[in-house]
Coordinates of C-alpha atoms in Angstrom, one line a residue:
M1 CA 4.9 5.2 41.1
M2 CA 3.0 3.3 44.1
K3 CA 2.3 5.2 47.5
K4 CA 0.9 4.0 50.6
V5 CA -1.1 6.7 52.5
M6 CA -1.4 6.3 56.0
K7 CA -4.1 7.2 58.7
S8 CA -2.4 6.5 62.2
V9 CA -4.7 5.2 65.0
P10 CA -2.5 6.4 67.8
A11 CA -1.8 10.0 66.3
P12 CA -4.6 12.6 66.2
K13 CA -7.4 12.1 63.7
L14 CA -7.8 14.0 60.6
N15 CA -10.7 16.1 59.7
S16 CA -9.1 17.6 56.2
C17 CA -8.7 16.5 52.8
Y18 CA -4.8 15.3 53.4
S19 CA -2.9 12.3 54.8
Q20 CA -0.7 12.0 57.9
A21 CA 1.8 10.4 56.0
V22 CA 2.4 8.8 52.4
E23 CA 5.3 6.3 51.6
T24 CA 6.8 6.0 48.1
G25 CA 9.9 5.4 46.8
G26 CA 11.8 4.4 50.1
F27 CA 10.6 7.7 51.8
V28 CA 7.9 8.8 54.1
F29 CA 6.4 12.0 53.8
I30 CA 4.6 13.1 57.2
S31 CA 2.4 16.2 57.1
G32 CA 2.8 19.2 59.1
T33 CA 2.0 17.7 62.9
L34 CA 0.4 19.8 65.4
P35 CA 0.1 19.5 69.1
I36 CA -3.3 17.7 69.3
D37 CA -3.9 15.0 72.0
P38 CA -4.5 11.9 70.1
V39 CA -7.1 10.7 72.9
T40 CA -9.0 13.8 73.1
G41 CA -8.5 15.7 70.0
E42 CA -7.9 18.7 71.7
I43 CA -5.1 21.0 70.6
F44 CA -2.5 22.3 73.1
N45 CA -2.0 25.9 72.8
G46 CA 0.0 26.4 76.2
D47 CA 3.7 26.4 76.5
V48 CA 6.2 25.9 73.4
R49 CA 7.9 23.1 75.3
V50 CA 4.8 21.1 75.9
Q51 CA 3.4 21.6 72.3
T52 CA 6.9 20.6 70.9
E53 CA 6.9 17.2 73.0
L54 CA 3.3 16.6 71.9
I55 CA 4.0 16.9 68.2
L56 CA 7.4 14.8 68.4
N57 CA 5.3 12.1 70.3
N58 CA 2.6 12.2 67.5
L59 CA 5.5 12.0 64.7
E60 CA 6.7 8.8 66.7
N61 CA 3.4 7.4 66.5
I62 CA 3.1 8.1 62.6
L63 CA 6.5 6.6 62.1
K64 CA 5.8 3.8 64.2
E65 CA 3.1 2.7 62.0
M66 CA 5.0 3.4 58.9
G67 CA 7.4 1.1 60.1
C68 CA 10.2 3.7 61.0
T69 CA 11.4 5.5 64.4
L70 CA 12.7 8.9 64.6
K71 CA 16.1 7.5 63.6
N72 CA 14.8 7.2 60.1
V73 CA 14.0 10.8 59.9
V74 CA 16.5 12.4 57.4
K75 CA 14.8 16.0 57.2
T76 CA 12.5 18.3 59.5
T77 CA 10.8 21.5 59.0
V78 CA 9.8 23.5 62.0
F79 CA 7.3 26.1 61.8
M80 CA 7.2 28.6 64.5
T81 CA 4.9 31.9 64.6
D82 CA 7.7 33.1 67.1
L83 CA 11.3 32.9 66.6
T84 CA 11.8 34.2 70.5
Q85 CA 10.8 30.7 71.7
F86 CA 13.4 28.8 69.4
A87 CA 15.6 28.0 72.3
E88 CA 12.3 26.4 74.4
M89 CA 11.7 24.8 71.0
N90 CA 15.0 23.4 70.3
A91 CA 16.0 22.0 74.0
V92 CA 12.8 19.5 73.6
Y93 CA 14.0 18.9 69.8
S94 CA 17.1 18.0 70.7
S95 CA 15.9 15.7 73.4
F96 CA 14.4 13.4 70.8
F97 CA 17.2 13.9 68.2
E98 CA 20.2 13.4 70.6
N99 CA 22.4 11.3 68.2
N100 CA 23.1 12.0 64.3
P101 CA 20.1 14.8 64.4
P102 CA 18.3 15.4 60.5
A103 CA 18.8 18.3 58.8
R104 CA 16.5 21.1 59.6
T105 CA 15.1 24.4 58.5
T106 CA 13.1 26.4 61.3
V107 CA 11.0 29.5 60.0
Q108 CA 8.8 31.9 61.7
V109 CA 5.3 32.2 60.2
A110 CA 2.3 34.5 60.8
A111 CA 0.2 32.0 62.1
L112 CA -0.4 28.4 62.1
A113 CA -3.6 26.1 62.0
K114 CA -5.9 26.2 65.4
G115 CA -3.6 28.7 66.8
S116 CA -0.6 26.5 67.6
A117 CA 2.6 28.3 68.2
V118 CA 4.6 25.1 66.7
E119 CA 4.3 22.6 63.7
I120 CA 6.7 20.1 62.5
E121 CA 6.6 17.9 59.2
A122 CA 9.2 15.5 58.7
I123 CA 10.8 13.2 56.1
A124 CA 11.9 9.7 57.0
K125 CA 14.2 7.1 55.0
K126 CA 13.1 3.5 55.2

């Protein structure tokens, strides 16, 4: 099995032992993405809407590096620390996936890295 590992320049740099994305078997698997500004490397811990928009912009940049767009995304998992903010997250998420949205799972977790309120991972088909 061949795999291509990607570390995107326009997406936030990693400080850990994982890849932003891995391509194998015609699929692109994107690791959980946080609301990190790719220029400053700083996490945005404010409004869930802004966090979701920043995350989805980062996902778009990663997908672009892998030769894909959001239209290639077939599955996402959204992790949230407070599901009472689901409507706010969903309003922004829906604006990125207006037509033929991917399958999605949304779960509440006790905490996310760097104090984020939202994290999103994705799978895309090339």
